[in-house]
CSV table of C-alpha atoms in Angstrom, one decimal:
chain,number,residue,atom,x,y,z
A,266,MET,CA,-53.0,-21.7,-6.5
A,267,PRO,CA,-51.3,-18.3,-7.4
A,268,ALA,CA,-48.0,-17.1,-5.5
A,269,PHE,CA,-49.7,-14.0,-4.4
A,270,ARG,CA,-53.1,-14.3,-2.8
A,271,SER,CA,-54.3,-10.8,-2.9
A,272,PRO,CA,-53.6,-7.9,-5.1
A,273,ILE,CA,-52.2,-5.9,-2.2
A,274,ARG,CA,-49.5,-8.5,-1.7
A,275,TYR,CA,-48.9,-8.6,-5.3
A,276,ALA,CA,-48.6,-4.6,-5.4
A,277,ALA,CA,-46.1,-4.8,-2.4
A,278,ALA,CA,-44.0,-7.4,-4.0
A,279,LEU,CA,-44.0,-5.5,-7.3
A,280,LEU,CA,-42.9,-2.1,-5.6
A,281,LEU,CA,-40.2,-3.9,-3.5
A,282,GLY,CA,-39.0,-5.6,-6.7
A,283,THR,CA,-38.9,-2.2,-8.6
A,284,SER,CA,-37.2,-0.3,-5.3
A,285,LEU,CA,-34.4,-2.9,-5.3
A,286,ALA,CA,-33.7,-2.9,-9.0
A,287,ALA,CA,-33.4,1.0,-8.9
A,288,CYS,CA,-31.0,0.8,-6.0
A,289,GLY,CA,-28.8,-2.1,-7.6
A,290,GLY,CA,-30.8,-4.7,-5.6
A,291,GLY,CA,-28.0,-5.0,-3.1
A,292,ALA,CA,-26.2,-7.2,-5.7
A,293,ASP,CA,-22.5,-7.3,-5.6
A,294,ARG,CA,-21.4,-4.6,-8.2
A,295,ALA,CA,-18.1,-6.5,-8.9
A,296,ALA,CA,-20.3,-9.2,-10.5
A,297,GLU,CA,-21.4,-6.6,-13.2
A,298,VAL,CA,-17.6,-6.0,-14.1
A,299,PRO,CA,-16.5,-8.3,-16.8
A,300,PRO,CA,-13.6,-10.5,-15.3
A,301,GLU,CA,-11.1,-9.3,-17.6
A,302,GLU,CA,-11.5,-5.8,-16.4
A,303,LEU,CA,-11.0,-6.8,-12.6
A,304,PRO,CA,-7.5,-6.2,-11.1
A,305,PRO,CA,-5.6,-9.5,-10.9
A,306,ASP,CA,-5.4,-11.0,-7.3
A,307,PRO,CA,-1.6,-11.1,-6.4
A,308,ALA,CA,-2.3,-14.3,-4.4
A,309,THR,CA,-3.3,-16.3,-7.6
A,310,ALA,CA,-1.7,-14.1,-10.3
A,311,CYS,CA,1.5,-15.9,-10.3
A,312,ILE,CA,0.5,-19.5,-9.7
A,313,GLY,CA,2.2,-21.8,-12.3
A,314,SER,CA,4.7,-19.0,-13.1
A,315,ALA,CA,8.3,-19.9,-13.4
A,316,PRO,CA,10.7,-20.1,-11.7
A,317,ALA,CA,8.8,-20.6,-8.5
A,318,PRO,CA,9.4,-18.7,-5.3
A,319,VAL,CA,11.6,-21.1,-3.8
A,320,ALA,CA,13.9,-21.5,-6.8
A,321,LEU,CA,14.3,-18.0,-7.0
A,322,ALA,CA,15.4,-17.9,-3.1
A,323,VAL,CA,17.9,-20.6,-3.7
A,324,GLN,CA,19.3,-19.1,-6.8
A,325,ASP,CA,19.9,-15.7,-5.1
A,326,PHE,CA,21.3,-17.5,-2.0
A,327,ILE,CA,23.9,-19.5,-4.1
A,328,GLY,CA,24.7,-16.7,-6.4
A,329,ALA,CA,25.5,-14.6,-3.4
A,330,ALA,CA,27.5,-17.1,-1.3
A,331,GLU,CA,31.3,-16.3,-0.8
A,332,PRO,CA,33.1,-18.3,-1.6
A,333,LYS,CA,31.1,-19.3,-4.7
A,334,PRO,CA,30.0,-22.9,-4.6
A,335,GLU,CA,30.9,-24.9,-7.7
A,336,ARG,CA,29.2,-28.1,-6.8
A,337,PHE,CA,26.2,-28.6,-4.9
A,338,LEU,CA,24.8,-31.4,-2.4
A,339,ASN,CA,21.2,-32.1,-1.7
A,340,ALA,CA,20.2,-33.6,1.6
A,341,ALA,CA,18.2,-36.6,-0.2
A,342,THR,CA,15.8,-38.8,1.7
A,343,THR,CA,15.5,-36.2,4.5
A,344,ASP,CA,13.1,-33.4,5.3
A,345,SER,CA,15.9,-30.9,4.4
A,346,ALA,CA,16.0,-32.3,0.8
A,347,LEU,CA,15.5,-29.5,-1.9
A,348,PRO,CA,12.0,-29.2,-3.3
A,349,GLY,CA,12.0,-29.9,-7.1
A,350,PRO,CA,12.2,-26.5,-8.5
A,351,ALA,CA,15.1,-25.6,-6.2
A,352,GLU,CA,16.9,-28.7,-7.1
A,353,ALA,CA,16.4,-27.7,-10.8
A,354,ILE,CA,18.2,-24.4,-10.2
A,355,VAL,CA,21.1,-25.9,-8.5
A,356,THR,CA,21.5,-28.7,-11.0
A,357,ARG,CA,21.8,-26.1,-13.8
A,358,LYS,CA,24.3,-24.0,-11.7
A,359,GLY,CA,26.8,-27.0,-11.3
A,360,PRO,CA,27.2,-30.8,-10.7
A,361,THR,CA,24.8,-32.0,-7.8
A,362,PHE,CA,25.3,-34.8,-5.6
A,363,TYR,CA,23.2,-36.6,-3.1
A,364,TRP,CA,24.2,-36.1,0.7
A,365,LEU,CA,22.6,-39.1,2.4
A,366,PRO,CA,21.8,-38.7,6.1
A,367,ASP,CA,23.9,-41.7,7.4
A,368,ALA,CA,27.6,-41.1,8.5
A,369,ALA,CA,29.3,-44.0,6.3
A,370,SER,CA,27.6,-42.5,3.1
A,371,GLN,CA,28.6,-38.9,4.0
A,372,GLN,CA,32.2,-40.0,4.6
A,373,GLN,CA,32.3,-41.9,1.3
A,374,MET,CA,30.9,-38.8,-0.5
A,375,ARG,CA,33.3,-36.6,1.0
A,376,ALA,CA,36.3,-38.7,0.0
A,377,LYS,CA,34.8,-38.7,-3.6
A,378,LEU,CA,34.4,-35.0,-3.6
A,379,GLU,CA,37.9,-34.3,-2.2
A,380,GLY,CA,39.4,-36.9,-4.6
A,381,ASP,CA,37.9,-35.0,-7.7
A,382,GLY,CA,40.1,-31.9,-6.9
A,383,PRO,CA,39.9,-28.6,-5.2
A,384,TRP,CA,36.2,-27.8,-5.9
A,385,VAL,CA,34.2,-25.7,-3.6
A,386,ASN,CA,31.2,-28.0,-2.5
A,387,MET,CA,27.9,-26.7,-0.7
A,388,LEU,CA,25.1,-28.6,0.8
A,389,VAL,CA,22.1,-26.4,0.1
A,390,VAL,CA,19.0,-26.7,2.5
A,391,VAL,CA,15.5,-24.7,2.3
A,392,ARG,CA,14.8,-24.4,5.9
A,393,GLY,CA,11.3,-23.2,5.6
A,394,GLN,CA,8.8,-21.8,3.1
A,395,THR,CA,5.6,-20.1,3.9
A,396,ASP,CA,2.8,-19.0,1.6
A,397,GLY,CA,1.7,-15.3,3.0
A,398,GLY,CA,-1.7,-15.7,1.0
A,399,ASP,CA,-1.2,-12.4,-0.3
A,400,GLY,CA,0.9,-12.9,-3.2
A,401,THR,CA,4.2,-13.3,-1.2
A,402,TRP,CA,6.3,-16.2,0.1
A,403,THR,CA,8.9,-16.2,3.0
A,404,ILE,CA,11.7,-18.7,2.2
A,405,ARG,CA,14.9,-19.5,4.6
A,406,VAL,CA,17.8,-21.0,2.8
A,407,GLY,CA,21.0,-22.0,4.4
A,408,GLY,CA,24.3,-24.0,3.2
A,409,THR,CA,27.3,-25.8,4.6
A,410,TYR,CA,30.6,-26.1,2.7
A,411,ILE,CA,31.5,-29.8,2.4
A,412,GLY,CA,35.1,-31.0,2.1
A,413,GLY,CA,38.5,-29.1,1.6
A,414,GLU,CA,39.6,-26.5,4.0
A,415,LEU,CA,36.2,-25.0,4.2
A,416,HIS,CA,34.5,-28.2,5.4
A,417,GLY,CA,31.7,-27.6,7.9
A,418,THR,CA,31.8,-23.8,7.5
A,419,GLU,CA,28.3,-22.5,7.3
A,420,SER,CA,27.1,-19.8,4.9
A,421,PRO,CA,24.8,-17.4,6.8
A,422,GLU,CA,21.2,-18.4,6.7
A,423,LYS,CA,19.1,-15.9,4.6
A,424,ARG,CA,15.2,-15.1,4.6
A,425,TYR,CA,13.9,-14.2,1.4
A,426,THR,CA,10.5,-12.5,0.5
A,427,VAL,CA,9.3,-13.3,-2.9
A,428,SER,CA,6.4,-11.5,-4.3
A,429,CYS,CA,4.0,-11.8,-7.3
A,430,ILE,CA,4.5,-8.8,-9.6
A,431,ILE,CA,1.8,-8.3,-11.7
A,432,GLY,CA,2.5,-6.8,-15.3
A,433,ASP,CA,2.5,-7.6,-18.9
A,434,THR,CA,3.5,-11.0,-17.5
A,435,ASN,CA,2.9,-11.8,-14.0
A,436,ALA,CA,6.1,-13.3,-12.4
A,437,TRP,CA,7.8,-14.0,-8.9
A,438,LYS,CA,10.5,-11.7,-8.0
A,439,VAL,CA,12.8,-11.7,-4.8
A,440,THR,CA,11.8,-8.5,-3.1
A,441,ASP,CA,13.8,-8.7,0.2
A,442,ALA,CA,16.8,-10.7,1.1
A,443,SER,CA,18.2,-10.4,4.6
A,444,LEU,CA,20.3,-12.5,7.1
A,445,ALA,CA,17.7,-14.9,9.1
A,446,GLY,CA,19.2,-13.9,12.3
A,447,GLY,CA,18.3,-10.1,11.6
A,448,ALA,CA,21.8,-8.9,11.3
């Protein structure tokens, strides 16, 4: 049986189809633009770009810390352990040791660090990282000096905004760094 039972229905369908085609048919116009001509989406353009947002925040944090840390501690086996990309950054900046959560291990590590000489040691922690969904990340980084006369001194926590910058090569960039307490 034919799809249109009468010539009137056929004519009406043909007229409607022609009208829609002339008006664009209500179709999404972006679908007609070749994908290579669409502007990149910042939320996805930097996925896979290195260094990762958390690594950039940690790099800036340890670079701005005063006094400058020369060796680093990572709070291994805890929820404060550095994410892989951030751990790679501190490992490139200087010797890195694991700061375990139990007091006996911490006392042993502190004795080892102090026995090695007058190095400035910092326990670096990422206290939060949030994907803004729009090509930005907010990352909080803090640190505590371990050993020597600085032992227990906190390096002020900083809040970083890291944004996807679209250009010849899409890349992450620190676009804001401020003290986490707002000061």
